[in-house]
Coordinates of C-alpha atoms in Angstrom, one line a residue:
M1 CA 0.0 0.1 0.6
A2 CA 1.3 4.0 -1.2
T3 CA 0.8 6.7 1.3
T4 CA 0.4 10.0 0.6
T5 CA 4.4 10.4 0.1
G6 CA 4.7 7.6 -2.3
V7 CA 7.0 4.7 -0.2
Y8 CA 4.7 1.6 -0.5
H9 CA 4.5 -0.6 2.4
R10 CA 6.0 -4.0 2.2
S11 CA 4.6 -4.8 6.0
Y12 CA 2.9 -4.0 9.0
R13 CA 5.1 -3.0 10.4
S14 CA 6.1 -0.4 8.1
D15 CA 2.1 0.2 7.8
L16 CA 2.5 1.8 11.4
A17 CA 5.3 3.2 12.0
L18 CA 5.6 7.0 13.5
R19 CA 6.9 8.5 9.9
H20 CA 7.7 7.0 7.0
T21 CA 10.6 8.7 5.1
R22 CA 14.3 10.7 6.1
A23 CA 12.4 13.7 4.9
E24 CA 9.4 13.3 7.4
Y25 CA 12.0 12.7 9.9
V26 CA 14.5 15.8 9.2
R27 CA 11.1 18.6 9.2
L28 CA 9.1 17.1 12.2
A29 CA 12.7 18.3 14.0
L30 CA 13.1 21.1 12.1
V31 CA 9.4 22.1 13.4
L32 CA 10.8 21.1 16.8
A33 CA 14.4 22.9 17.1
L34 CA 12.1 25.8 15.8
V35 CA 9.0 26.4 18.1
A36 CA 12.2 25.3 21.0
V37 CA 13.5 28.5 20.2
L38 CA 10.6 30.7 20.0
P39 CA 10.8 32.0 23.2
Y40 CA 14.3 33.5 23.1
V41 CA 13.6 35.4 19.9
V42 CA 9.4 37.0 20.0
S43 CA 7.3 38.7 22.5
P44 CA 5.7 38.4 24.8
Y45 CA 2.4 38.6 23.4
W46 CA 3.2 36.3 20.8
L47 CA 4.2 33.8 23.6
N48 CA 0.9 34.0 25.1
V49 CA -0.3 33.3 21.8
L50 CA 1.3 30.7 20.8
C51 CA 0.7 29.5 24.1
Q52 CA -2.9 29.6 23.0
I53 CA -2.5 28.2 19.8
G54 CA -1.4 24.7 21.9
I55 CA -3.4 24.7 23.2
A56 CA -6.2 24.8 21.3
A57 CA -4.7 22.4 19.9
I58 CA -4.8 19.8 22.4
G59 CA -8.1 20.0 22.6
A60 CA -8.8 20.1 19.1
I61 CA -6.9 16.6 19.0
G62 CA -9.4 15.5 21.0
L63 CA -12.3 16.7 19.2
N64 CA -11.0 15.1 16.0
I65 CA -10.9 11.8 17.5
V66 CA -13.8 11.6 18.4
T67 CA -15.5 13.0 14.9
G68 CA -12.3 13.3 12.6
Y69 CA -11.6 8.9 13.5
A70 CA -14.4 8.0 14.7
G71 CA -17.5 9.5 12.6
Q72 CA -19.0 10.6 16.0
V73 CA -19.9 14.1 15.1
S74 CA -20.0 16.0 18.8
L75 CA -21.5 19.9 19.2
G76 CA -20.2 19.5 22.5
H77 CA -17.1 20.1 23.2
A78 CA -17.7 23.5 25.3
F79 CA -18.8 21.6 28.0
F80 CA -16.5 19.3 28.3
L81 CA -14.2 22.3 28.1
A82 CA -15.8 23.4 31.0
V83 CA -15.8 20.3 33.5
G84 CA -12.2 21.0 33.1
A85 CA -11.2 24.0 33.7
Y86 CA -13.6 24.0 36.4
T87 CA -11.8 21.1 38.3
A88 CA -9.1 22.1 37.6
A89 CA -9.7 25.4 39.9
A90 CA -11.5 24.1 42.4
I91 CA -8.1 22.0 42.7
A92 CA -5.8 24.5 42.7
G93 CA -8.1 27.2 44.7
D94 CA -8.9 30.0 44.3
P95 CA -5.9 32.7 46.4
Q96 CA -8.9 35.2 48.1
G97 CA -11.3 32.4 48.5
R98 CA -14.7 33.6 47.3
T99 CA -15.3 30.0 45.7
I100 CA -14.4 26.2 46.2
G101 CA -10.5 25.4 46.0
F102 CA -8.3 23.7 47.9
G103 CA -4.8 25.0 47.3
V104 CA -3.8 22.4 45.4
R105 CA -1.5 23.9 43.6
E106 CA 0.7 21.5 41.1
V107 CA -0.1 20.6 37.6
L108 CA 0.6 17.1 38.2
V109 CA -2.4 16.8 39.8
W110 CA -4.7 19.3 38.7
L111 CA -4.7 18.6 35.4
P112 CA -4.6 14.8 35.1
A113 CA -7.6 15.4 37.9
A114 CA -9.3 17.7 34.9
G115 CA -8.6 14.9 31.9
L116 CA -10.0 12.0 34.1
A117 CA -13.6 14.0 35.4
A118 CA -14.8 15.1 31.3
A119 CA -13.6 11.9 31.0
L120 CA -16.3 10.3 33.2
A121 CA -18.6 12.8 31.4
G122 CA -17.3 11.8 28.3
V123 CA -18.5 8.5 29.2
V124 CA -21.5 8.7 30.6
V125 CA -23.1 10.6 27.5
A126 CA -21.6 7.6 25.5
P127 CA -24.2 5.2 26.1
L128 CA -26.4 7.9 23.4
A129 CA -23.6 8.1 20.5
T130 CA -24.6 3.9 20.3
R131 CA -27.8 4.8 19.9
L132 CA -28.0 8.0 18.2
R133 CA -25.0 9.1 15.5
G134 CA -25.2 12.0 12.7
L135 CA -27.3 14.5 12.8
Y136 CA -29.6 13.6 15.9
L137 CA -26.5 12.5 18.0
A138 CA -24.7 16.3 17.7
I139 CA -27.7 18.4 18.5
V140 CA -28.1 16.3 21.7
T141 CA -24.1 17.2 21.8
L142 CA -25.6 20.4 20.8
G143 CA -27.2 20.9 24.2
L144 CA -24.7 19.6 26.9
V145 CA -23.6 22.9 26.2
F146 CA -27.1 24.8 27.0
I147 CA -26.8 22.3 30.3
G148 CA -24.3 23.2 31.2
L149 CA -24.1 26.3 30.8
H150 CA -27.5 26.9 33.1
I151 CA -25.4 25.1 35.9
I152 CA -22.9 27.3 35.7
N153 CA -24.3 29.4 35.7
E154 CA -26.5 28.8 39.2
W155 CA -23.8 26.8 40.9
S156 CA -22.0 30.2 42.1
S157 CA -19.8 28.4 44.9
L158 CA -17.5 27.2 42.3
T159 CA -18.2 28.8 40.0
G160 CA -18.0 32.2 41.4
G161 CA -21.2 33.0 39.4
A162 CA -22.2 34.9 36.1
N163 CA -20.6 38.4 36.6
V164 CA -17.8 37.7 38.8
G165 CA -16.4 34.7 37.7
R166 CA -13.1 32.3 39.0
F167 CA -8.9 32.4 39.1
S168 CA -8.0 30.1 36.9
P169 CA -5.4 26.8 38.5
A170 CA -2.0 28.4 39.4
P171 CA 0.8 25.9 37.7
T172 CA 3.9 24.6 39.6
L173 CA 5.7 22.2 38.6
L174 CA 7.6 19.2 41.0
G175 CA 6.7 22.7 43.7
Y176 CA 8.8 25.1 41.6
D177 CA 6.4 28.4 40.4
L178 CA 5.7 28.8 36.9
N179 CA 3.4 31.5 37.3
K180 CA 6.7 33.8 38.1
G181 CA 9.8 34.9 36.1
D182 CA 12.6 34.4 37.7
S183 CA 16.4 35.3 35.9
L184 CA 16.9 32.3 34.0
L185 CA 13.3 32.3 32.3
T186 CA 10.3 34.6 32.4
R187 CA 6.8 33.9 33.9
D188 CA 5.4 33.6 30.1
Q189 CA 8.7 31.7 29.2
K190 CA 8.0 29.0 31.5
L191 CA 4.2 28.9 30.8
Y192 CA 5.4 28.4 26.5
L193 CA 8.0 25.5 27.7
L194 CA 5.4 23.5 29.2
M195 CA 2.4 23.6 26.5
F196 CA 5.4 23.1 24.3
V197 CA 5.7 19.8 26.1
L198 CA 2.3 19.1 26.2
L199 CA 1.1 19.8 23.1
V200 CA 4.3 17.2 22.2
I201 CA 3.2 14.7 24.1
F202 CA -0.6 14.7 23.3
G203 CA 0.3 14.6 19.7
L204 CA 2.4 11.3 20.2
A205 CA -0.4 9.9 22.4
A206 CA -2.9 10.7 20.3
R207 CA -1.0 9.7 17.0
N208 CA 0.2 6.2 18.3
L209 CA -3.3 5.4 19.2
A210 CA -4.6 6.2 15.6
R211 CA -1.9 3.4 14.7
S212 CA -3.4 0.9 17.2
R213 CA -5.8 -1.9 17.3
I214 CA -8.3 0.6 18.8
G215 CA -7.9 3.7 16.6
R216 CA -7.9 1.0 12.9
A217 CA -11.4 0.3 15.3
F218 CA -12.6 3.9 14.7
T219 CA -11.0 3.7 11.2
A220 CA -14.0 1.5 10.7
I221 CA -17.0 2.8 13.2
R222 CA -16.4 6.2 10.9
D223 CA -16.5 4.3 7.6
R224 CA -19.0 2.0 7.8
D225 CA -20.9 1.2 11.4
I226 CA -22.7 -0.8 10.6
A227 CA -20.7 -3.1 8.4
A228 CA -17.5 -2.5 11.5
G229 CA -20.3 -4.5 13.7
V230 CA -20.5 -7.2 11.5
I231 CA -16.8 -7.6 11.0
G232 CA -17.0 -7.4 15.3
V233 CA -15.8 -4.7 16.0
N234 CA -17.8 -3.5 19.8
L235 CA -20.3 -0.7 18.6
A236 CA -20.6 0.1 22.0
K237 CA -17.5 -0.4 23.7
Y238 CA -15.2 1.4 20.5
K239 CA -17.7 4.5 20.8
T240 CA -17.6 5.1 24.0
T241 CA -13.7 4.4 24.1
A242 CA -14.0 7.5 21.4
F243 CA -16.0 9.9 24.0
A244 CA -13.9 9.3 27.0
I245 CA -10.5 9.6 25.6
S246 CA -11.6 12.6 23.2
S247 CA -13.3 14.1 26.8
F248 CA -10.2 13.8 28.3
Y249 CA -8.1 16.1 25.3
A250 CA -11.3 18.8 26.7
G251 CA -10.4 18.2 30.0
C252 CA -6.9 19.1 29.5
A253 CA -7.3 21.5 27.2
G254 CA -9.9 23.4 29.3
A255 CA -8.3 23.1 32.1
L256 CA -4.7 24.7 30.8
L257 CA -7.1 27.9 28.1
Y258 CA -7.9 30.0 30.9
V259 CA -3.9 29.3 33.1
G260 CA -2.0 32.5 30.9
A261 CA -5.0 35.2 31.4
G262 CA -5.3 34.2 35.6
F263 CA -8.8 34.6 35.0
F264 CA -12.5 32.7 33.1
D265 CA -15.9 33.1 33.5
P266 CA -18.9 31.3 32.6
T267 CA -19.9 32.9 29.5
S268 CA -16.4 31.5 28.4
F269 CA -17.7 27.7 27.4
D270 CA -20.9 29.0 25.0
L271 CA -21.4 27.4 22.1
L272 CA -19.1 29.9 19.9
L273 CA -16.2 28.4 21.6
S274 CA -17.8 24.2 20.9
V275 CA -18.2 26.6 17.1
Q276 CA -14.4 27.4 17.4
F277 CA -12.9 23.8 18.0
I278 CA -15.5 22.4 15.2
A279 CA -13.9 25.0 12.5
M280 CA -10.6 23.4 14.4
V281 CA -10.9 20.9 13.0
L282 CA -12.9 21.1 10.0
I283 CA -10.2 23.8 8.3
G284 CA -7.9 22.1 9.4
G285 CA -7.9 18.5 8.6
A286 CA -10.5 16.1 9.7
G287 CA -8.9 12.0 10.9
T288 CA -5.2 14.2 10.9
I289 CA -3.7 15.0 13.9
S290 CA -0.9 17.7 11.5
G291 CA -4.6 19.1 10.6
S292 CA -5.2 19.6 14.0
I293 CA -2.8 21.6 14.7
L294 CA -3.3 24.1 11.5
G295 CA -6.2 24.2 12.6
A296 CA -5.7 25.2 16.2
F297 CA -3.0 28.3 14.9
F298 CA -5.2 29.6 11.5
I299 CA -8.5 29.8 14.5
T300 CA -6.5 31.2 17.0
L301 CA -5.6 34.3 14.5
L302 CA -8.5 34.9 13.3
P303 CA -9.6 36.9 16.2
R304 CA -6.5 39.4 15.9
L305 CA -7.0 39.3 12.0
T306 CA -10.4 40.6 12.5
R307 CA -9.4 43.4 15.1
Q308 CA -8.3 45.5 12.5
L309 CA -11.1 45.5 10.5
P310 CA -12.3 48.5 12.5
G311 CA -9.5 50.9 10.5
L312 CA -9.8 49.5 7.5
L313 CA -13.6 49.0 7.4
P314 CA -15.8 51.5 8.3
F315 CA -18.9 50.3 8.8
I316 CA -17.5 47.1 10.7
S317 CA -17.7 48.2 14.4
S318 CA -15.2 47.2 17.3
S319 CA -18.0 47.8 19.9
P320 CA -20.4 45.7 21.0
A321 CA -23.1 47.2 21.8
E322 CA -23.2 48.0 17.7
S323 CA -23.8 46.1 15.0
P324 CA -22.1 44.4 12.8
N325 CA -18.8 44.2 15.2
T326 CA -15.8 42.3 15.0
H327 CA -17.7 39.6 17.4
Q328 CA -20.9 39.1 14.5
L329 CA -18.3 38.9 12.1
E330 CA -16.4 36.3 13.8
S331 CA -19.4 34.3 13.1
V332 CA -19.8 34.8 9.8
L333 CA -16.6 33.9 8.9
Y334 CA -15.9 30.9 11.5
G335 CA -19.3 29.6 9.4
L336 CA -17.8 30.7 6.3
L337 CA -15.7 29.7 5.9
I338 CA -16.5 25.8 7.3
I339 CA -18.3 26.0 4.2
G340 CA -15.5 26.7 2.1
F341 CA -13.6 24.5 3.1
L342 CA -16.3 21.2 2.9
I343 CA -16.8 22.6 -0.8
F344 CA -13.5 22.6 -2.0
E345 CA -10.8 21.2 0.4
P346 CA -13.0 18.8 2.1
R347 CA -9.4 17.7 3.7
G348 CA -9.1 21.3 5.3
L349 CA -5.5 22.5 5.6
F350 CA -3.9 20.0 5.9
G351 CA -3.9 19.2 2.4
V352 CA -3.2 21.9 1.2
W353 CA -0.2 21.3 2.4
V354 CA -0.5 17.8 0.9
R355 CA -0.8 19.0 -2.6
I356 CA 2.3 21.7 -2.7
R357 CA 4.3 19.0 -1.1
N358 CA 3.2 16.6 -4.2
Y359 CA 3.3 19.5 -6.8
W360 CA 6.7 20.1 -6.6
K361 CA 8.5 17.4 -5.5
A362 CA 7.1 15.4 -9.2
W363 CA 8.0 19.3 -10.3
P364 CA 9.3 20.3 -13.4
F365 CA 6.4 17.3 -15.0
S366 CA 4.0 18.2 -11.8
Y367 CA 0.1 18.3 -14.2

């Protein structure tokens, strides 16, 4: 069997390899080296932006597992992000003591706990996936967002309420405070390196999952669940596994999402957040880890581009009270981009990259 790189596999071991050519390993090494150097050459503002991209990529990889690999449409990603965020914040504690908090700031404690809490929520929701599919499953998961918004608005002792909010978890790693600068690294550099390492770990874990027996079962269910069931794939088991793993990623991303800002409130986890992650997966490329990262990069930078429009387009307002404003424009752009990519490039930005790469590999005989 041939890959997109033109390499023919002669064994299952070759087919399951993480990378297939020396060029792929060289490209990966160059990318990792570039990312490792960035915190020393870019401004604190862009370090914060890159942190947000890394966290969004973790959440997008999680959604891609359940939607891109397992084929289960989920519009409730914001709900699982909220579960992870509030679990981590409650464990880490509130410096002002206004909300529930246990004062455990160790990232090795509250980050896995956030993922496990979200995974448990995913397991609870998963039985619906075994009975519903397509549009019906999408509507049910969409309902989770509104249920979650109601709960976090009413549970003020945990969330701080809609008008107050609460502090995000302050990370320490083995007693080393990551939220303060020192003589070696600034606060932004520490947080960037943390997010970078976590993204590598989560990305490699997802890539290995896709190559495993579980990943192949996900692909079989996505392509034709009835046929997968006929050949012996346990649909209920693997759909539940897909939701649990996806929710774990979402919970961890939610726990990290507002660490840089230090504060979040219930309005942070609305329907628009779910739409943003759907856009990351579809625009970046469903069923690919690289596509999730590309989509997170694109969608995270998009609001920063639209904020420049009020100066370029006089009819676009920067004030939320006026219409049309940049917030409304962003929502419209998400929809247009999703539709555009689904029509013209269903493989997303990853598909665009494959086309460009294949063109230059075959040049000057590209036709």
